[in-house]
PDB file of C-alpha atoms in Angstrom:
ATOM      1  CA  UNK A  24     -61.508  71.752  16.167  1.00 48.00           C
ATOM      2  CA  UNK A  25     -57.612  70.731  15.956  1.00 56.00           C
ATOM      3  CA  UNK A  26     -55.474  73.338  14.574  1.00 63.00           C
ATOM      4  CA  UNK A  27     -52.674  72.098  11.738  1.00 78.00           C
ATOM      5  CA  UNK A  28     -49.306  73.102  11.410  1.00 80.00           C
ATOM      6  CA  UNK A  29     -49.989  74.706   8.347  1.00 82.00           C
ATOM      7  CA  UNK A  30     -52.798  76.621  10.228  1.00 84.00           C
ATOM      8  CA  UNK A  31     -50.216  77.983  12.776  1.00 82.00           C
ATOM      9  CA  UNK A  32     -47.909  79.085  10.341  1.00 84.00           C
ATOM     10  CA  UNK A  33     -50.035  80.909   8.525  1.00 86.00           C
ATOM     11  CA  UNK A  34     -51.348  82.759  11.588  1.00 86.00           C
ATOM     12  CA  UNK A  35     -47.772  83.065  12.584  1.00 86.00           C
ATOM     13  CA  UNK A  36     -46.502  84.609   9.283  1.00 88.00           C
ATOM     14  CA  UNK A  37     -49.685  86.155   7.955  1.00 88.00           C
ATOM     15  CA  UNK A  38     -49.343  89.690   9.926  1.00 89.00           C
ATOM     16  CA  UNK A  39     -46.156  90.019   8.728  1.00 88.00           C
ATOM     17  CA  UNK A  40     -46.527  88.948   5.019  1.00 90.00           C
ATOM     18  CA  UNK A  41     -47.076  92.947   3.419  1.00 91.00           C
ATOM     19  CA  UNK A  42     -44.281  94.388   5.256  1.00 90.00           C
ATOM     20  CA  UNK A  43     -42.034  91.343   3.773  1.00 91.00           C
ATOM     21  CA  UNK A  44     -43.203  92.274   0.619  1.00 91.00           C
ATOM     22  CA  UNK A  45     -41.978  95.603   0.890  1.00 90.00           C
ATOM     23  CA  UNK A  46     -38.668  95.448   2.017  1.00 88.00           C
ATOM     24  CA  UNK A  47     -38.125  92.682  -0.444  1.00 88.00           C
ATOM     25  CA  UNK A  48     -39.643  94.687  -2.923  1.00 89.00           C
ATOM     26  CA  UNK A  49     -36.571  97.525  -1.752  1.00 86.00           C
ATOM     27  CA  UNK A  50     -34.383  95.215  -1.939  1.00 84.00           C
ATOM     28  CA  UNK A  51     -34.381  93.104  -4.945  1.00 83.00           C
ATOM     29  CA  UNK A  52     -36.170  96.624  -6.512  1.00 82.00           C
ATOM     30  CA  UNK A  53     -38.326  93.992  -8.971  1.00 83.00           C
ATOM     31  CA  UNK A  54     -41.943  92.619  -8.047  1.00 88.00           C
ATOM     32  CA  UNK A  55     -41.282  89.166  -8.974  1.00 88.00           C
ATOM     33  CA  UNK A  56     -37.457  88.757  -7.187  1.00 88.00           C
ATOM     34  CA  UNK A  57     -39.479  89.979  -4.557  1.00 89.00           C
ATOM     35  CA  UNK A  58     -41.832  87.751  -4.495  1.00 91.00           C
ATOM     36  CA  UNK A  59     -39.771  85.213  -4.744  1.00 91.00           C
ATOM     37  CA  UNK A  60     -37.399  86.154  -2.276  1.00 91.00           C
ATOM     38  CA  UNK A  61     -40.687  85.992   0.408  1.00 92.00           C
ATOM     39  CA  UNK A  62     -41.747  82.632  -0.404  1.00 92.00           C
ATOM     40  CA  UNK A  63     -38.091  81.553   0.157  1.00 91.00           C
ATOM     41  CA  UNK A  64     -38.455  83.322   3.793  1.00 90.00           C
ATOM     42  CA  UNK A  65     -41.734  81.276   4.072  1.00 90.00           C
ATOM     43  CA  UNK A  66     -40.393  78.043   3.461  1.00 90.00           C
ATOM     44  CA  UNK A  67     -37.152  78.515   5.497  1.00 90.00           C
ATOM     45  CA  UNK A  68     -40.048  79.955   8.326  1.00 89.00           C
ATOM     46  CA  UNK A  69     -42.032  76.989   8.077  1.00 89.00           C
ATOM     47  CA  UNK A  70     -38.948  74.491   7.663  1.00 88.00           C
ATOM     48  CA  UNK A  71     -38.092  76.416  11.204  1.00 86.00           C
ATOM     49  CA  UNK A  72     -41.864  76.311  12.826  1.00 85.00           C
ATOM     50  CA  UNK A  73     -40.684  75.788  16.447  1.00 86.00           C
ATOM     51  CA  UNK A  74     -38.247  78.475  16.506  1.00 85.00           C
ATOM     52  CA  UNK A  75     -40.822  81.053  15.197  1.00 83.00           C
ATOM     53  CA  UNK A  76     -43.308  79.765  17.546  1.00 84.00           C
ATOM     54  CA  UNK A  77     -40.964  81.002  20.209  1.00 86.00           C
ATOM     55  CA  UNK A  78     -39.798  84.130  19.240  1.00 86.00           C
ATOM     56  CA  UNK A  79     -40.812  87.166  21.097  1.00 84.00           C
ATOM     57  CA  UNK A  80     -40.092  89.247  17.757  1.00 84.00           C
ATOM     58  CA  UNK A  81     -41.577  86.917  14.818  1.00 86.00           C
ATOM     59  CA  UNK A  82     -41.689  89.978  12.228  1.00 87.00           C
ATOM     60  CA  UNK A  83     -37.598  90.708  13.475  1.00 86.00           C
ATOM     61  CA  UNK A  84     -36.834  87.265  12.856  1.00 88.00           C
ATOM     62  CA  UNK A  85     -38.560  86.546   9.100  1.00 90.00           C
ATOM     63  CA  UNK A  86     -36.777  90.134   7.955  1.00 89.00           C
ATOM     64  CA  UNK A  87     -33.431  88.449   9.219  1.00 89.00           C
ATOM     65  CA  UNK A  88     -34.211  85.131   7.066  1.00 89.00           C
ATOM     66  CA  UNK A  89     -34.849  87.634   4.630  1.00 90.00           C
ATOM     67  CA  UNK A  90     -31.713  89.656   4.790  1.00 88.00           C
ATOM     68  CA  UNK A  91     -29.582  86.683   4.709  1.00 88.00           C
ATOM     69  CA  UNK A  92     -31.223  84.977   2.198  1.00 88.00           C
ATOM     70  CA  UNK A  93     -31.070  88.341  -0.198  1.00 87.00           C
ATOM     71  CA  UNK A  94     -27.425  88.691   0.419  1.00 84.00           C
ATOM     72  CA  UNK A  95     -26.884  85.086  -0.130  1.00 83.00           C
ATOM     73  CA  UNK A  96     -28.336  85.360  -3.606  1.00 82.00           C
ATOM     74  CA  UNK A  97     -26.311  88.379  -4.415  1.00 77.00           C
ATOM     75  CA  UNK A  98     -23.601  86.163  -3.317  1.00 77.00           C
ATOM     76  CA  UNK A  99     -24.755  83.504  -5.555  1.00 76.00           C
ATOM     77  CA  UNK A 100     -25.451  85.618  -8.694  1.00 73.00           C
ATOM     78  CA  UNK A 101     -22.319  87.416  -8.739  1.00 71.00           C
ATOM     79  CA  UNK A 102     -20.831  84.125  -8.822  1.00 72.00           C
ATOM     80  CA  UNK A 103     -22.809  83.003 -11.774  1.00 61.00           C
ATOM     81  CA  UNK A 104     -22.002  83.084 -15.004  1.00 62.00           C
ATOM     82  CA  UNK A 105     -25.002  84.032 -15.952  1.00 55.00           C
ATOM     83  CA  UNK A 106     -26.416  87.910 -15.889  1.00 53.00           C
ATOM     84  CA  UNK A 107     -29.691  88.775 -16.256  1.00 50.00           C
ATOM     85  CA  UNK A 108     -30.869  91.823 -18.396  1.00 50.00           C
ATOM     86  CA  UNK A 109     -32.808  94.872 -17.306  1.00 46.00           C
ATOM     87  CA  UNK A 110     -34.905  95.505 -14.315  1.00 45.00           C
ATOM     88  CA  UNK A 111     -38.971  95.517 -13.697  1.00 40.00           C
ATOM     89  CA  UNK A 112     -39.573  99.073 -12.452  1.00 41.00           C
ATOM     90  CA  UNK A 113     -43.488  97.410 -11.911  1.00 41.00           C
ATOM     91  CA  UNK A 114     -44.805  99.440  -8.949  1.00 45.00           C
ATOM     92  CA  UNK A 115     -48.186  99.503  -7.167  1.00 44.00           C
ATOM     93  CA  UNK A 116     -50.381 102.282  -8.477  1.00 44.00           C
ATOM     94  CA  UNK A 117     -53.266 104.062  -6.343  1.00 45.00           C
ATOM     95  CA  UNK A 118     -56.519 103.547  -7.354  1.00 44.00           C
ATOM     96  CA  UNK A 119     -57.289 107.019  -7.338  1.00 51.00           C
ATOM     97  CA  UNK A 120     -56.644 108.401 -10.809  1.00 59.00           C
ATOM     98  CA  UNK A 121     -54.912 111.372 -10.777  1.00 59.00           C
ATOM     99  CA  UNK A 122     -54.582 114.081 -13.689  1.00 58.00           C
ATOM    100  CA  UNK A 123     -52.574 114.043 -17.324  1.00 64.00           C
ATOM    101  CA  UNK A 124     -49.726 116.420 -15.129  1.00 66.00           C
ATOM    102  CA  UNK A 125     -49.776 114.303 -11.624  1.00 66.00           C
ATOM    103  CA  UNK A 126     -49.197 111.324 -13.518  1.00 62.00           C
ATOM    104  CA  UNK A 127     -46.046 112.328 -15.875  1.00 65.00           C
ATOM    105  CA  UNK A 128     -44.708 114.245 -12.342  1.00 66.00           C
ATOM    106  CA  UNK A 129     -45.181 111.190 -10.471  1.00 67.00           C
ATOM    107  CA  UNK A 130     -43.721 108.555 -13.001  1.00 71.00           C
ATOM    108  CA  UNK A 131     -40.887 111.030 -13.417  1.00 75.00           C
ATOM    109  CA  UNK A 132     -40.325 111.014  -9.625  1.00 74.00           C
ATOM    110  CA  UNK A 133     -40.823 107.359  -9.543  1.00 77.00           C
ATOM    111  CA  UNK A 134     -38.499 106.756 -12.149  1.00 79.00           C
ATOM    112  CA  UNK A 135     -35.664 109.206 -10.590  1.00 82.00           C
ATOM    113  CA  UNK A 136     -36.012 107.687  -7.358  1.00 80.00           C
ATOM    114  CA  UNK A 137     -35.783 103.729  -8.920  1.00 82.00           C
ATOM    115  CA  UNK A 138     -33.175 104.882 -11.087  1.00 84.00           C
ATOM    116  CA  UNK A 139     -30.938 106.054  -7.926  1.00 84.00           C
ATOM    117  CA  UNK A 140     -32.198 103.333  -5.713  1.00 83.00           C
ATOM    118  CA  UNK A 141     -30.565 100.678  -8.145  1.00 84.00           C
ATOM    119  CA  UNK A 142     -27.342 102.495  -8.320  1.00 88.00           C
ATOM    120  CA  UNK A 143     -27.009 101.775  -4.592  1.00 88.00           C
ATOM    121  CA  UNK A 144     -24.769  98.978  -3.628  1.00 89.00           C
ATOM    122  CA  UNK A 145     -26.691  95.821  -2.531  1.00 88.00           C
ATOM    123  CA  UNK A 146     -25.518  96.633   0.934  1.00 89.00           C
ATOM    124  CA  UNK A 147     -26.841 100.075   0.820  1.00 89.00           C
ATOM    125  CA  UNK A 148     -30.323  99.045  -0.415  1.00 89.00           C
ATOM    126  CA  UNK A 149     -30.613  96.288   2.210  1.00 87.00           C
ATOM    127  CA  UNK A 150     -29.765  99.010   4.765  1.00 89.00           C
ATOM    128  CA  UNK A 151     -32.368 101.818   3.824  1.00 88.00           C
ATOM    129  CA  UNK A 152     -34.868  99.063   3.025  1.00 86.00           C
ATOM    130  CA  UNK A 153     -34.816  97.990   6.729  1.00 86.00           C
ATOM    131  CA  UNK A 154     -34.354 101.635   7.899  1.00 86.00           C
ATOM    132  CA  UNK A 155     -37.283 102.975   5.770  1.00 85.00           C
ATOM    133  CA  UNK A 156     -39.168  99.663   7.413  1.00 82.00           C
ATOM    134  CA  UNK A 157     -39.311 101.340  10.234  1.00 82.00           C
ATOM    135  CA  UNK A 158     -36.943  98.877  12.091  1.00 84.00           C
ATOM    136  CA  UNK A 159     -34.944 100.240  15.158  1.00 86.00           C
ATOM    137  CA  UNK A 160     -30.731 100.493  14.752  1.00 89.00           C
ATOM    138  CA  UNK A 161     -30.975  97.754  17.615  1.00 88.00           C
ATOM    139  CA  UNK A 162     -33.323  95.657  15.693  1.00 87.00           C
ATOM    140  CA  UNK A 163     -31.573  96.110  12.376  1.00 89.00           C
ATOM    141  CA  UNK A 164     -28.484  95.350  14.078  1.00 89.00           C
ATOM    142  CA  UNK A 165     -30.314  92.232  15.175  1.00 87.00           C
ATOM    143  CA  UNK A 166     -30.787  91.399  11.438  1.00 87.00           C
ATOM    144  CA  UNK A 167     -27.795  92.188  10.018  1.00 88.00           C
ATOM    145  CA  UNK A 168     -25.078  91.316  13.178  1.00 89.00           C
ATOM    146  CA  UNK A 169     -23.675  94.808  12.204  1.00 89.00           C
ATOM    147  CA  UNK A 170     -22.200  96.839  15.360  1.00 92.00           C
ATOM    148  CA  UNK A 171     -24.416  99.993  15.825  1.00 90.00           C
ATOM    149  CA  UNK A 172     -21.273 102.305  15.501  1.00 93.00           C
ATOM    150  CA  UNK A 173     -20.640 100.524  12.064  1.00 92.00           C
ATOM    151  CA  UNK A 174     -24.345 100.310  10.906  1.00 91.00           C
ATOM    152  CA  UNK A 175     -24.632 104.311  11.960  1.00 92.00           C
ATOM    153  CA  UNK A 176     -21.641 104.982   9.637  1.00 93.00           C
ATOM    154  CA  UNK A 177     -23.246 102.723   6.829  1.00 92.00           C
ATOM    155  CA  UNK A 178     -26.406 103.772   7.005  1.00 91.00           C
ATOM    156  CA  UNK A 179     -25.223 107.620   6.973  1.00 92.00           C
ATOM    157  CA  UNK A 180     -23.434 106.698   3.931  1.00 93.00           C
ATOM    158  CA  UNK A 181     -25.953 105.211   1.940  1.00 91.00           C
ATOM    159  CA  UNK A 182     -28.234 108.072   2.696  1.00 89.00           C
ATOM    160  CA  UNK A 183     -26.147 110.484   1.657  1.00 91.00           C
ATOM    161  CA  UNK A 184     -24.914 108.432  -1.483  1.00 91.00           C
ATOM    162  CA  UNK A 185     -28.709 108.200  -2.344  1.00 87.00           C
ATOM    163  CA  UNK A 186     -29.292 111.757  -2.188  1.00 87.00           C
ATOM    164  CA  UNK A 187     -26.222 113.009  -3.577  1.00 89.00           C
ATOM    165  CA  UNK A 188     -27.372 110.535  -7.099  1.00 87.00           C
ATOM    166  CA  UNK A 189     -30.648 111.953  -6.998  1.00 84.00           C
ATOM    167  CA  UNK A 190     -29.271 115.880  -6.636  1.00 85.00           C
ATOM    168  CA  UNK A 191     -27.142 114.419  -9.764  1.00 77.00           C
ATOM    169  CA  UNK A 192     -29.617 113.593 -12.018  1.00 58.00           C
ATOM    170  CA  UNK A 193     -31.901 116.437 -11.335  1.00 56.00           C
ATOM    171  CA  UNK A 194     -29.240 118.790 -12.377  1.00 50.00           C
ATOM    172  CA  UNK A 195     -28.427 117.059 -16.138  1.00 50.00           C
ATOM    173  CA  UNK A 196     -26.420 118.771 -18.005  1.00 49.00           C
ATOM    174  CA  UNK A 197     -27.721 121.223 -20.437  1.00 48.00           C
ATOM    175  CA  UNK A 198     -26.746 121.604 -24.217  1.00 49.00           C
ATOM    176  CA  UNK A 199     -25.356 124.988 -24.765  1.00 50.00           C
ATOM    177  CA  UNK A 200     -26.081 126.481 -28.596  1.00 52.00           C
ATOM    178  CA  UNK A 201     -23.536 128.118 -30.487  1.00 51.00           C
ATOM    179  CA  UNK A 202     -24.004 131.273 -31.779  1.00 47.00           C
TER     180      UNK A 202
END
């Protein structure tokens, strides 16, 4: 039995499909920008079948079609006179169903972390995304063409700038009253 091209790319790209998710997910911090975002990494991947056939690092290659093509729409939307409004927060839920408390603590943690995680630059996101991938400083310096001195310094920055806003919110202010 003959194999396609279509059936080589999707043995190619098929391993690597849930972990593109994810970071794009990080990234664009909305399930349907993310989705999006990965079928644009599929059909530049497929448009581009040769060169993934012969890379020794498929998975480093599709996240740096990825990165590019994520800054590239920032690029693009910044640009644009258009804005669009509000976020999807839509995250993937266990199927274990937890208690009236574990819920409202985890939707609250959820919802600190998101909220923080958007007030990142796009940079910053792209960073951690890759970083909390599990992706190497070599192989995210692959990806981003970022010297390792530089990406050190960035990525230090961002993780600090993402803890210092969640430290922030926790401690809210608190309305004093009067006596």
């Amino acid at each position: 039995m003959k194999t396609t091209q279509h059936d080589d790319f999707a043995a190619l790209i098929a391993p690597h499909l849930t972990a593109l998710f994810r970071a794009a997910y990080r990234l664009s911090g909305n399930r349907s920008d993310a989705e999006d975002l990965v079928q644009d990494v599929c059909v530049r991947a497929y448009g581009n079948l040769p060169t993934l056939r012969t890379q020794e690092q498929p998975k480093a290659w599709l996240f740096k079609i990825q990165y590019r093509l994520f800054v590239d729409g920032v690029r693009h939307r910044n640009r644009s006179p258009l804005r669009t409004t509000g976020e999807d927060f839509d995250a993937t839920r266990t199927s274990a169903e937890p208690g009236p408390e574990e819920s409202a603590a985890g939707f609250e943690t959820e919802r600190r972390v998101l909220e923080a995680w958007c007030q990142l630059d796009k940079e910053q996101r792209a960073l951690l995304a890759l970083h909390v991938e599990g992706y190497s400083l070599a192989e995210i310096r692959s990806i981003t063409d970022l010297s390792t001195d530089v990406l050190k310094a960035r990525l230090y920055r961002a993780r600090v700038r993402l803890g210092k806003l969640l430290t922030t919110e926790r401690a809210a202010p608190v309305l004093a009253w009067e006596k």
